[in-house]
């Protein structure tokens, strides 16, 4: 497994993983279930655009998902600033770090 660990330029040590980009607050129930059930340990989730609001409106549910699925959650600093909100969990990324994380992922899945 150590062969799958590397450091992207920002200093994030990450496993080769899939990056799920969530850009909506609410999806139809079947799609919401699908993306959550598709998560695997080591995957990373990035909340962007309206998806950022999941970190506020569904904070408890998202924190449970992080623990149960053993994933890492990110959000964009620019989205947090645009909404004037500060989540109490997750890792804030600059736009540059978002690009680096995207290139570091084995697969990118936009929901």
PDB file of N, CA and C in Angstrom:
ATOM      1  N   UNK A   1       0.829  -1.186   0.000  1.00  0.00           N
ATOM      2  CA  UNK A   1       0.000   0.000   0.000  1.00  0.00           C
ATOM      3  C   UNK A   1       0.873   1.248   0.000  1.00  0.00           C
ATOM      4  N   UNK A   2       2.064   1.179   0.585  1.00  0.00           N
ATOM      5  CA  UNK A   2       2.926   2.358   0.639  1.00  0.00           C
ATOM      6  C   UNK A   2       3.274   2.866  -0.751  1.00  0.00           C
ATOM      7  N   UNK A   3       3.249   1.983  -1.737  1.00  0.00           N
ATOM      8  CA  UNK A   3       3.537   2.406  -3.104  1.00  0.00           C
ATOM      9  C   UNK A   3       2.469   3.342  -3.655  1.00  0.00           C
ATOM     10  N   UNK A   4       1.304   3.335  -3.040  1.00  0.00           N
ATOM     11  CA  UNK A   4       0.203   4.158  -3.508  1.00  0.00           C
ATOM     12  C   UNK A   4       0.141   5.514  -2.816  1.00  0.00           C
ATOM     13  N   UNK A   5       1.108   5.825  -1.980  1.00  0.00           N
ATOM     14  CA  UNK A   5       1.115   7.090  -1.259  1.00  0.00           C
ATOM     15  C   UNK A   5       2.104   8.029  -1.928  1.00  0.00           C
ATOM     16  N   UNK A   6       1.684   9.263  -2.136  1.00  0.00           N
ATOM     17  CA  UNK A   6       2.578  10.258  -2.700  1.00  0.00           C
ATOM     18  C   UNK A   6       2.162  11.619  -2.182  1.00  0.00           C
ATOM     19  N   UNK A   7       2.980  12.597  -2.436  1.00  0.00           N
ATOM     20  CA  UNK A   7       2.692  13.950  -1.983  1.00  0.00           C
ATOM     21  C   UNK A   7       2.481  14.832  -3.199  1.00  0.00           C
ATOM     22  N   UNK A   8       1.323  15.499  -3.241  1.00  0.00           N
ATOM     23  CA  UNK A   8       1.094  16.452  -4.317  1.00  0.00           C
ATOM     24  C   UNK A   8       1.786  17.751  -3.936  1.00  0.00           C
ATOM     25  N   UNK A   9       1.994  18.642  -4.864  1.00  0.00           N
ATOM     26  CA  UNK A   9       2.809  19.831  -4.616  1.00  0.00           C
ATOM     27  C   UNK A   9       2.434  20.661  -3.389  1.00  0.00           C
ATOM     28  N   UNK A  10       1.188  20.627  -2.962  1.00  0.00           N
ATOM     29  CA  UNK A  10       0.799  21.426  -1.802  1.00  0.00           C
ATOM     30  C   UNK A  10       1.223  20.771  -0.503  1.00  0.00           C
ATOM     31  N   UNK A  11       1.756  19.561  -0.583  1.00  0.00           N
ATOM     32  CA  UNK A  11       2.183  18.875   0.620  1.00  0.00           C
ATOM     33  C   UNK A  11       1.177  17.867   1.135  1.00  0.00           C
ATOM     34  N   UNK A  12       0.039  17.701   0.456  1.00  0.00           N
ATOM     35  CA  UNK A  12      -0.940  16.711   0.881  1.00  0.00           C
ATOM     36  C   UNK A  12      -0.401  15.327   0.564  1.00  0.00           C
ATOM     37  N   UNK A  13      -0.251  14.473   1.575  1.00  0.00           N
ATOM     38  CA  UNK A  13       0.073  13.077   1.319  1.00  0.00           C
ATOM     39  C   UNK A  13      -1.245  12.365   1.098  1.00  0.00           C
ATOM     40  N   UNK A  14      -1.380  11.715  -0.028  1.00  0.00           N
ATOM     41  CA  UNK A  14      -2.646  11.057  -0.342  1.00  0.00           C
ATOM     42  C   UNK A  14      -2.395   9.682  -0.934  1.00  0.00           C
ATOM     43  N   UNK A  15      -3.340   8.792  -0.709  1.00  0.00           N
ATOM     44  CA  UNK A  15      -3.335   7.515  -1.394  1.00  0.00           C
ATOM     45  C   UNK A  15      -3.877   7.754  -2.794  1.00  0.00           C
ATOM     46  N   UNK A  16      -3.530   6.877  -3.696  1.00  0.00           N
ATOM     47  CA  UNK A  16      -4.183   6.920  -4.997  1.00  0.00           C
ATOM     48  C   UNK A  16      -5.661   6.703  -4.699  1.00  0.00           C
ATOM     49  N   UNK A  17      -6.486   7.623  -5.100  1.00  0.00           N
ATOM     50  CA  UNK A  17      -7.890   7.576  -4.718  1.00  0.00           C
ATOM     51  C   UNK A  17      -8.770   8.126  -5.821  1.00  0.00           C
ATOM     52  N   UNK A  18     -10.062   8.020  -5.560  1.00  0.00           N
ATOM     53  CA  UNK A  18     -11.054   8.623  -6.439  1.00  0.00           C
ATOM     54  C   UNK A  18     -11.520   9.917  -5.788  1.00  0.00           C
ATOM     55  N   UNK A  19     -11.692  10.920  -6.603  1.00  0.00           N
ATOM     56  CA  UNK A  19     -12.181  12.209  -6.122  1.00  0.00           C
ATOM     57  C   UNK A  19     -13.612  12.390  -6.612  1.00  0.00           C
ATOM     58  N   UNK A  20     -14.536  12.516  -5.671  1.00  0.00           N
ATOM     59  CA  UNK A  20     -15.947  12.746  -5.976  1.00  0.00           C
ATOM     60  C   UNK A  20     -16.219  14.235  -5.798  1.00  0.00           C
ATOM     61  N   UNK A  21     -16.660  14.894  -6.853  1.00  0.00           N
ATOM     62  CA  UNK A  21     -16.967  16.319  -6.778  1.00  0.00           C
ATOM     63  C   UNK A  21     -18.485  16.491  -6.743  1.00  0.00           C
ATOM     64  N   UNK A  22     -18.955  17.049  -5.643  1.00  0.00           N
ATOM     65  CA  UNK A  22     -20.387  17.214  -5.395  1.00  0.00           C
ATOM     66  C   UNK A  22     -20.718  18.688  -5.572  1.00  0.00           C
ATOM     67  N   UNK A  23     -21.586  19.005  -6.547  1.00  0.00           N
ATOM     68  CA  UNK A  23     -21.844  20.420  -6.828  1.00  0.00           C
ATOM     69  C   UNK A  23     -23.286  20.866  -6.570  1.00  0.00           C
ATOM     70  N   UNK A  24     -24.084  20.020  -5.927  1.00  0.00           N
ATOM     71  CA  UNK A  24     -25.459  20.405  -5.619  1.00  0.00           C
ATOM     72  C   UNK A  24     -25.769  20.121  -4.158  1.00  0.00           C
ATOM     73  N   UNK A  25     -26.621  20.945  -3.582  1.00  0.00           N
ATOM     74  CA  UNK A  25     -27.047  20.717  -2.205  1.00  0.00           C
ATOM     75  C   UNK A  25     -27.922  19.476  -2.123  1.00  0.00           C
ATOM     76  N   UNK A  26     -28.885  19.376  -3.012  1.00  0.00           N
ATOM     77  CA  UNK A  26     -29.816  18.248  -3.004  1.00  0.00           C
ATOM     78  C   UNK A  26     -29.877  17.602  -4.378  1.00  0.00           C
ATOM     79  N   UNK A  27     -29.772  16.286  -4.382  1.00  0.00           N
ATOM     80  CA  UNK A  27     -29.959  15.482  -5.583  1.00  0.00           C
ATOM     81  C   UNK A  27     -31.244  14.682  -5.400  1.00  0.00           C
ATOM     82  N   UNK A  28     -31.805  14.138  -6.473  1.00  0.00           N
ATOM     83  CA  UNK A  28     -32.913  13.195  -6.294  1.00  0.00           C
ATOM     84  C   UNK A  28     -32.455  12.077  -5.348  1.00  0.00           C
ATOM     85  N   UNK A  29     -33.370  11.560  -4.550  1.00  0.00           N
ATOM     86  CA  UNK A  29     -33.020  10.578  -3.511  1.00  0.00           C
ATOM     87  C   UNK A  29     -32.196   9.411  -4.047  1.00  0.00           C
ATOM     88  N   UNK A  30     -32.547   8.894  -5.214  1.00  0.00           N
ATOM     89  CA  UNK A  30     -31.814   7.744  -5.753  1.00  0.00           C
ATOM     90  C   UNK A  30     -30.370   8.100  -6.096  1.00  0.00           C
ATOM     91  N   UNK A  31     -30.137   9.294  -6.623  1.00  0.00           N
ATOM     92  CA  UNK A  31     -28.780   9.719  -6.955  1.00  0.00           C
ATOM     93  C   UNK A  31     -27.978  10.011  -5.689  1.00  0.00           C
ATOM     94  N   UNK A  32     -28.617  10.602  -4.701  1.00  0.00           N
ATOM     95  CA  UNK A  32     -27.951  10.864  -3.413  1.00  0.00           C
ATOM     96  C   UNK A  32     -27.468   9.546  -2.807  1.00  0.00           C
ATOM     97  N   UNK A  33     -28.329   8.548  -2.824  1.00  0.00           N
ATOM     98  CA  UNK A  33     -27.974   7.229  -2.299  1.00  0.00           C
ATOM     99  C   UNK A  33     -26.851   6.607  -3.124  1.00  0.00           C
ATOM    100  N   UNK A  34     -26.923   6.742  -4.433  1.00  0.00           N
ATOM    101  CA  UNK A  34     -25.914   6.155  -5.320  1.00  0.00           C
ATOM    102  C   UNK A  34     -24.533   6.724  -5.053  1.00  0.00           C
ATOM    103  N   UNK A  35     -24.406   8.056  -4.994  1.00  0.00           N
ATOM    104  CA  UNK A  35     -23.057   8.606  -4.809  1.00  0.00           C
ATOM    105  C   UNK A  35     -22.514   8.263  -3.431  1.00  0.00           C
ATOM    106  N   UNK A  36     -23.370   8.268  -2.422  1.00  0.00           N
ATOM    107  CA  UNK A  36     -22.889   7.932  -1.081  1.00  0.00           C
ATOM    108  C   UNK A  36     -22.478   6.465  -0.983  1.00  0.00           C
ATOM    109  N   UNK A  37     -23.255   5.582  -1.602  1.00  0.00           N
ATOM    110  CA  UNK A  37     -22.926   4.154  -1.574  1.00  0.00           C
ATOM    111  C   UNK A  37     -21.704   3.821  -2.425  1.00  0.00           C
ATOM    112  N   UNK A  38     -21.350   4.682  -3.355  1.00  0.00           N
ATOM    113  CA  UNK A  38     -20.191   4.418  -4.214  1.00  0.00           C
ATOM    114  C   UNK A  38     -18.864   4.748  -3.529  1.00  0.00           C
ATOM    115  N   UNK A  39     -18.918   5.450  -2.409  1.00  0.00           N
ATOM    116  CA  UNK A  39     -17.693   5.837  -1.708  1.00  0.00           C
ATOM    117  C   UNK A  39     -16.976   4.620  -1.141  1.00  0.00           C
ATOM    118  N   UNK A  40     -15.651   4.635  -1.277  1.00  0.00           N
ATOM    119  CA  UNK A  40     -14.808   3.580  -0.733  1.00  0.00           C
ATOM    120  C   UNK A  40     -13.785   4.213   0.194  1.00  0.00           C
ATOM    121  N   UNK A  41     -13.296   3.430   1.142  1.00  0.00           N
ATOM    122  CA  UNK A  41     -12.277   3.925   2.064  1.00  0.00           C
ATOM    123  C   UNK A  41     -11.125   4.517   1.262  1.00  0.00           C
ATOM    124  N   UNK A  42     -10.680   5.692   1.657  1.00  0.00           N
ATOM    125  CA  UNK A  42      -9.586   6.367   0.976  1.00  0.00           C
ATOM    126  C   UNK A  42     -10.033   7.351  -0.085  1.00  0.00           C
ATOM    127  N   UNK A  43     -11.305   7.289  -0.474  1.00  0.00           N
ATOM    128  CA  UNK A  43     -11.814   8.255  -1.448  1.00  0.00           C
ATOM    129  C   UNK A  43     -11.853   9.644  -0.828  1.00  0.00           C
ATOM    130  N   UNK A  44     -11.946  10.629  -1.688  1.00  0.00           N
ATOM    131  CA  UNK A  44     -12.020  12.010  -1.235  1.00  0.00           C
ATOM    132  C   UNK A  44     -13.230  12.662  -1.875  1.00  0.00           C
ATOM    133  N   UNK A  45     -13.892  13.508  -1.096  1.00  0.00           N
ATOM    134  CA  UNK A  45     -15.085  14.207  -1.561  1.00  0.00           C
ATOM    135  C   UNK A  45     -14.800  15.695  -1.513  1.00  0.00           C
ATOM    136  N   UNK A  46     -15.091  16.366  -2.606  1.00  0.00           N
ATOM    137  CA  UNK A  46     -14.937  17.815  -2.676  1.00  0.00           C
ATOM    138  C   UNK A  46     -16.312  18.434  -2.883  1.00  0.00           C
ATOM    139  N   UNK A  47     -16.727  19.271  -1.937  1.00  0.00           N
ATOM    140  CA  UNK A  47     -17.993  19.990  -2.045  1.00  0.00           C
ATOM    141  C   UNK A  47     -17.725  21.313  -2.746  1.00  0.00           C
ATOM    142  N   UNK A  48     -18.345  21.504  -3.916  1.00  0.00           N
ATOM    143  CA  UNK A  48     -18.150  22.735  -4.681  1.00  0.00           C
ATOM    144  C   UNK A  48     -19.500  23.361  -5.008  1.00  0.00           C
ATOM    145  N   UNK A  49     -19.468  24.639  -5.313  1.00  0.00           N
ATOM    146  CA  UNK A  49     -20.659  25.394  -5.701  1.00  0.00           C
ATOM    147  C   UNK A  49     -21.744  25.198  -4.639  1.00  0.00           C
ATOM    148  N   UNK A  50     -22.990  24.875  -5.037  1.00  0.00           N
ATOM    149  CA  UNK A  50     -24.057  24.675  -4.056  1.00  0.00           C
ATOM    150  C   UNK A  50     -23.812  23.451  -3.177  1.00  0.00           C
ATOM    151  N   UNK A  51     -23.002  22.518  -3.646  1.00  0.00           N
ATOM    152  CA  UNK A  51     -22.666  21.343  -2.848  1.00  0.00           C
ATOM    153  C   UNK A  51     -21.975  21.706  -1.547  1.00  0.00           C
ATOM    154  N   UNK A  52     -21.287  22.850  -1.538  1.00  0.00           N
ATOM    155  CA  UNK A  52     -20.635  23.330  -0.320  1.00  0.00           C
ATOM    156  C   UNK A  52     -21.625  23.420   0.837  1.00  0.00           C
ATOM    157  N   UNK A  53     -22.871  23.747   0.532  1.00  0.00           N
ATOM    158  CA  UNK A  53     -23.881  23.932   1.579  1.00  0.00           C
ATOM    159  C   UNK A  53     -24.211  22.643   2.324  1.00  0.00           C
ATOM    160  N   UNK A  54     -23.841  21.484   1.775  1.00  0.00           N
ATOM    161  CA  UNK A  54     -24.020  20.225   2.505  1.00  0.00           C
ATOM    162  C   UNK A  54     -23.240  20.257   3.815  1.00  0.00           C
ATOM    163  N   UNK A  55     -22.096  20.950   3.821  1.00  0.00           N
ATOM    164  CA  UNK A  55     -21.271  21.015   5.029  1.00  0.00           C
ATOM    165  C   UNK A  55     -21.941  21.820   6.135  1.00  0.00           C
ATOM    166  N   UNK A  56     -22.936  22.611   5.782  1.00  0.00           N
ATOM    167  CA  UNK A  56     -23.665  23.421   6.759  1.00  0.00           C
ATOM    168  C   UNK A  56     -25.027  22.787   7.057  1.00  0.00           C
ATOM    169  N   UNK A  57     -25.828  22.583   6.029  1.00  0.00           N
ATOM    170  CA  UNK A  57     -27.199  22.105   6.229  1.00  0.00           C
ATOM    171  C   UNK A  57     -27.275  20.631   6.611  1.00  0.00           C
ATOM    172  N   UNK A  58     -26.321  19.843   6.165  1.00  0.00           N
ATOM    173  CA  UNK A  58     -26.311  18.414   6.480  1.00  0.00           C
ATOM    174  C   UNK A  58     -25.021  18.039   7.211  1.00  0.00           C
ATOM    175  N   UNK A  59     -24.578  18.904   8.104  1.00  0.00           N
ATOM    176  CA  UNK A  59     -23.287  18.722   8.774  1.00  0.00           C
ATOM    177  C   UNK A  59     -23.188  17.375   9.486  1.00  0.00           C
ATOM    178  N   UNK A  60     -24.184  17.037  10.265  1.00  0.00           N
ATOM    179  CA  UNK A  60     -24.125  15.783  11.020  1.00  0.00           C
ATOM    180  C   UNK A  60     -24.076  14.575  10.083  1.00  0.00           C
ATOM    181  N   UNK A  61     -24.895  14.597   9.061  1.00  0.00           N
ATOM    182  CA  UNK A  61     -24.918  13.496   8.092  1.00  0.00           C
ATOM    183  C   UNK A  61     -23.576  13.375   7.375  1.00  0.00           C
ATOM    184  N   UNK A  62     -22.986  14.498   6.991  1.00  0.00           N
ATOM    185  CA  UNK A  62     -21.700  14.466   6.294  1.00  0.00           C
ATOM    186  C   UNK A  62     -20.591  13.963   7.214  1.00  0.00           C
ATOM    187  N   UNK A  63     -20.607  14.375   8.480  1.00  0.00           N
ATOM    188  CA  UNK A  63     -19.586  13.911   9.424  1.00  0.00           C
ATOM    189  C   UNK A  63     -19.707  12.406   9.649  1.00  0.00           C
ATOM    190  N   UNK A  64     -20.929  11.909   9.706  1.00  0.00           N
ATOM    191  CA  UNK A  64     -21.145  10.468   9.840  1.00  0.00           C
ATOM    192  C   UNK A  64     -20.611   9.740   8.612  1.00  0.00           C
ATOM    193  N   UNK A  65     -20.868  10.277   7.440  1.00  0.00           N
ATOM    194  CA  UNK A  65     -20.385   9.687   6.193  1.00  0.00           C
ATOM    195  C   UNK A  65     -18.854   9.622   6.177  1.00  0.00           C
ATOM    196  N   UNK A  66     -18.212  10.682   6.630  1.00  0.00           N
ATOM    197  CA  UNK A  66     -16.745  10.730   6.689  1.00  0.00           C
ATOM    198  C   UNK A  66     -16.216   9.587   7.550  1.00  0.00           C
ATOM    199  N   UNK A  67     -16.816   9.407   8.721  1.00  0.00           N
ATOM    200  CA  UNK A  67     -16.350   8.365   9.647  1.00  0.00           C
ATOM    201  C   UNK A  67     -16.663   6.964   9.134  1.00  0.00           C
ATOM    202  N   UNK A  68     -17.907   6.756   8.691  1.00  0.00           N
ATOM    203  CA  UNK A  68     -18.313   5.415   8.270  1.00  0.00           C
ATOM    204  C   UNK A  68     -17.595   4.953   7.009  1.00  0.00           C
ATOM    205  N   UNK A  69     -17.385   5.832   6.072  1.00  0.00           N
ATOM    206  CA  UNK A  69     -16.773   5.466   4.790  1.00  0.00           C
ATOM    207  C   UNK A  69     -15.260   5.678   4.764  1.00  0.00           C
ATOM    208  N   UNK A  70     -14.714   6.290   5.825  1.00  0.00           N
ATOM    209  CA  UNK A  70     -13.275   6.564   5.915  1.00  0.00           C
ATOM    210  C   UNK A  70     -12.793   7.374   4.716  1.00  0.00           C
ATOM    211  N   UNK A  71     -13.454   8.498   4.509  1.00  0.00           N
ATOM    212  CA  UNK A  71     -13.124   9.395   3.404  1.00  0.00           C
ATOM    213  C   UNK A  71     -12.584  10.710   3.951  1.00  0.00           C
ATOM    214  N   UNK A  72     -12.039  11.512   3.070  1.00  0.00           N
ATOM    215  CA  UNK A  72     -11.599  12.861   3.415  1.00  0.00           C
ATOM    216  C   UNK A  72     -12.516  13.835   2.698  1.00  0.00           C
ATOM    217  N   UNK A  73     -12.933  14.877   3.405  1.00  0.00           N
ATOM    218  CA  UNK A  73     -13.844  15.864   2.832  1.00  0.00           C
ATOM    219  C   UNK A  73     -13.124  17.190   2.646  1.00  0.00           C
ATOM    220  N   UNK A  74     -13.281  17.766   1.471  1.00  0.00           N
ATOM    221  CA  UNK A  74     -12.717  19.070   1.138  1.00  0.00           C
ATOM    222  C   UNK A  74     -13.832  20.004   0.693  1.00  0.00           C
ATOM    223  N   UNK A  75     -13.554  21.287   0.760  1.00  0.00           N
ATOM    224  CA  UNK A  75     -14.434  22.303   0.177  1.00  0.00           C
ATOM    225  C   UNK A  75     -13.551  23.443  -0.307  1.00  0.00           C
ATOM    226  N   UNK A  76     -14.081  24.258  -1.189  1.00  0.00           N
ATOM    227  CA  UNK A  76     -13.303  25.375  -1.726  1.00  0.00           C
ATOM    228  C   UNK A  76     -13.415  26.601  -0.829  1.00  0.00           C
ATOM    229  N   UNK A  77     -12.273  27.212  -0.543  1.00  0.00           N
ATOM    230  CA  UNK A  77     -12.266  28.458   0.232  1.00  0.00           C
ATOM    231  C   UNK A  77     -13.116  29.518  -0.448  1.00  0.00           C
ATOM    232  N   UNK A  78     -13.067  29.560  -1.766  1.00  0.00           N
ATOM    233  CA  UNK A  78     -13.817  30.582  -2.499  1.00  0.00           C
ATOM    234  C   UNK A  78     -15.325  30.400  -2.331  1.00  0.00           C
ATOM    235  N   UNK A  79     -15.800  29.157  -2.256  1.00  0.00           N
ATOM    236  CA  UNK A  79     -17.228  28.923  -2.019  1.00  0.00           C
ATOM    237  C   UNK A  79     -17.614  29.334  -0.601  1.00  0.00           C
ATOM    238  N   UNK A  80     -16.774  29.000   0.368  1.00  0.00           N
ATOM    239  CA  UNK A  80     -17.051  29.392   1.754  1.00  0.00           C
ATOM    240  C   UNK A  80     -17.126  30.911   1.863  1.00  0.00           C
ATOM    241  N   UNK A  81     -16.198  31.599   1.216  1.00  0.00           N
ATOM    242  CA  UNK A  81     -16.190  33.067   1.249  1.00  0.00           C
ATOM    243  C   UNK A  81     -17.419  33.636   0.546  1.00  0.00           C
ATOM    244  N   UNK A  82     -17.802  33.048  -0.575  1.00  0.00           N
ATOM    245  CA  UNK A  82     -18.964  33.541  -1.327  1.00  0.00           C
ATOM    246  C   UNK A  82     -20.247  33.431  -0.514  1.00  0.00           C
ATOM    247  N   UNK A  83     -20.371  32.362   0.271  1.00  0.00           N
ATOM    248  CA  UNK A  83     -21.556  32.180   1.108  1.00  0.00           C
ATOM    249  C   UNK A  83     -21.401  32.840   2.477  1.00  0.00           C
ATOM    250  N   UNK A  84     -20.180  33.266   2.814  1.00  0.00           N
ATOM    251  CA  UNK A  84     -19.942  33.869   4.120  1.00  0.00           C
ATOM    252  C   UNK A  84     -20.104  32.872   5.252  1.00  0.00           C
ATOM    253  N   UNK A  85     -19.740  31.614   4.994  1.00  0.00           N
ATOM    254  CA  UNK A  85     -19.916  30.545   5.975  1.00  0.00           C
ATOM    255  C   UNK A  85     -18.594  29.833   6.228  1.00  0.00           C
ATOM    256  N   UNK A  86     -18.457  29.294   7.441  1.00  0.00           N
ATOM    257  CA  UNK A  86     -17.252  28.553   7.806  1.00  0.00           C
ATOM    258  C   UNK A  86     -17.644  27.202   8.390  1.00  0.00           C
ATOM    259  N   UNK A  87     -17.462  26.125   7.647  1.00  0.00           N
ATOM    260  CA  UNK A  87     -17.777  24.799   8.183  1.00  0.00           C
ATOM    261  C   UNK A  87     -16.889  24.472   9.381  1.00  0.00           C
ATOM    262  N   UNK A  88     -17.365  23.592  10.234  1.00  0.00           N
ATOM    263  CA  UNK A  88     -16.595  23.192  11.411  1.00  0.00           C
ATOM    264  C   UNK A  88     -15.787  21.924  11.144  1.00  0.00           C
ATOM    265  N   UNK A  89     -15.840  21.406   9.927  1.00  0.00           N
ATOM    266  CA  UNK A  89     -15.089  20.207   9.562  1.00  0.00           C
ATOM    267  C   UNK A  89     -14.745  20.297   8.078  1.00  0.00           C
ATOM    268  N   UNK A  90     -13.900  19.398   7.643  1.00  0.00           N
ATOM    269  CA  UNK A  90     -13.462  19.421   6.251  1.00  0.00           C
ATOM    270  C   UNK A  90     -12.206  20.263   6.102  1.00  0.00           C
ATOM    271  N   UNK A  91     -11.592  20.151   4.956  1.00  0.00           N
ATOM    272  CA  UNK A  91     -10.340  20.848   4.663  1.00  0.00           C
ATOM    273  C   UNK A  91     -10.598  21.849   3.546  1.00  0.00           C
ATOM    274  N   UNK A  92     -10.281  23.098   3.814  1.00  0.00           N
ATOM    275  CA  UNK A  92     -10.468  24.160   2.818  1.00  0.00           C
ATOM    276  C   UNK A  92      -9.332  24.118   1.799  1.00  0.00           C
ATOM    277  N   UNK A  93      -9.686  24.257   0.528  1.00  0.00           N
ATOM    278  CA  UNK A  93      -8.701  24.270  -0.551  1.00  0.00           C
ATOM    279  C   UNK A  93      -8.774  25.578  -1.325  1.00  0.00           C
ATOM    280  N   UNK A  94      -7.626  26.043  -1.766  1.00  0.00           N
ATOM    281  CA  UNK A  94      -7.597  27.135  -2.735  1.00  0.00           C
ATOM    282  C   UNK A  94      -7.941  26.537  -4.098  1.00  0.00           C
ATOM    283  N   UNK A  95      -8.191  27.383  -5.070  1.00  0.00           N
ATOM    284  CA  UNK A  95      -8.466  26.871  -6.415  1.00  0.00           C
ATOM    285  C   UNK A  95      -7.260  26.116  -6.971  1.00  0.00           C
ATOM    286  N   UNK A  96      -6.068  26.591  -6.675  1.00  0.00           N
ATOM    287  CA  UNK A  96      -4.852  25.916  -7.141  1.00  0.00           C
ATOM    288  C   UNK A  96      -4.739  24.524  -6.518  1.00  0.00           C
ATOM    289  N   UNK A  97      -5.025  24.417  -5.223  1.00  0.00           N
ATOM    290  CA  UNK A  97      -4.966  23.113  -4.556  1.00  0.00           C
ATOM    291  C   UNK A  97      -6.027  22.162  -5.118  1.00  0.00           C
ATOM    292  N   UNK A  98      -7.175  22.716  -5.484  1.00  0.00           N
ATOM    293  CA  UNK A  98      -8.244  21.911  -6.100  1.00  0.00           C
ATOM    294  C   UNK A  98      -7.734  21.281  -7.394  1.00  0.00           C
ATOM    295  N   UNK A  99      -7.075  22.065  -8.214  1.00  0.00           N
ATOM    296  CA  UNK A  99      -6.532  21.552  -9.473  1.00  0.00           C
ATOM    297  C   UNK A  99      -5.502  20.461  -9.191  1.00  0.00           C
ATOM    298  N   UNK A 100      -4.630  20.693  -8.226  1.00  0.00           N
ATOM    299  CA  UNK A 100      -3.605  19.705  -7.890  1.00  0.00           C
ATOM    300  C   UNK A 100      -4.233  18.409  -7.386  1.00  0.00           C
ATOM    301  N   UNK A 101      -5.249  18.532  -6.537  1.00  0.00           N
ATOM    302  CA  UNK A 101      -5.933  17.353  -6.019  1.00  0.00           C
ATOM    303  C   UNK A 101      -6.622  16.594  -7.147  1.00  0.00           C
ATOM    304  N   UNK A 102      -7.220  17.320  -8.066  1.00  0.00           N
ATOM    305  CA  UNK A 102      -7.895  16.702  -9.209  1.00  0.00           C
ATOM    306  C   UNK A 102      -6.905  15.897 -10.050  1.00  0.00           C
ATOM    307  N   UNK A 103      -5.735  16.464 -10.316  1.00  0.00           N
ATOM    308  CA  UNK A 103      -4.726  15.745 -11.098  1.00  0.00           C
ATOM    309  C   UNK A 103      -4.135  14.573 -10.329  1.00  0.00           C
ATOM    310  N   UNK A 104      -4.136  14.639  -9.003  1.00  0.00           N
ATOM    311  CA  UNK A 104      -3.577  13.566  -8.186  1.00  0.00           C
ATOM    312  C   UNK A 104      -4.506  12.360  -8.094  1.00  0.00           C
ATOM    313  N   UNK A 105      -5.776  12.553  -8.384  1.00  0.00           N
ATOM    314  CA  UNK A 105      -6.756  11.473  -8.250  1.00  0.00           C
ATOM    315  C   UNK A 105      -6.621  10.449  -9.372  1.00  0.00           C
ATOM    316  N   UNK A 106      -6.836   9.207  -9.026  1.00  0.00           N
ATOM    317  CA  UNK A 106      -6.849   8.128 -10.010  1.00  0.00           C
ATOM    318  C   UNK A 106      -8.068   8.269 -10.921  1.00  0.00           C
ATOM    319  N   UNK A 107      -9.170   8.733 -10.336  1.00  0.00           N
ATOM    320  CA  UNK A 107     -10.405   8.941 -11.095  1.00  0.00           C
ATOM    321  C   UNK A 107     -11.137  10.144 -10.520  1.00  0.00           C
ATOM    322  N   UNK A 108     -11.793  10.892 -11.381  1.00  0.00           N
ATOM    323  CA  UNK A 108     -12.604  12.040 -10.968  1.00  0.00           C
ATOM    324  C   UNK A 108     -14.047  11.753 -11.343  1.00  0.00           C
ATOM    325  N   UNK A 109     -14.918  11.876 -10.358  1.00  0.00           N
ATOM    326  CA  UNK A 109     -16.334  11.601 -10.574  1.00  0.00           C
ATOM    327  C   UNK A 109     -17.106  12.847 -10.179  1.00  0.00           C
ATOM    328  N   UNK A 110     -17.788  13.430 -11.131  1.00  0.00           N
ATOM    329  CA  UNK A 110     -18.602  14.621 -10.862  1.00  0.00           C
ATOM    330  C   UNK A 110     -20.056  14.194 -10.752  1.00  0.00           C
ATOM    331  N   UNK A 111     -20.655  14.554  -9.648  1.00  0.00           N
ATOM    332  CA  UNK A 111     -22.058  14.200  -9.414  1.00  0.00           C
ATOM    333  C   UNK A 111     -22.923  15.421  -9.566  1.00  0.00           C
TER     334      UNK A 111
END
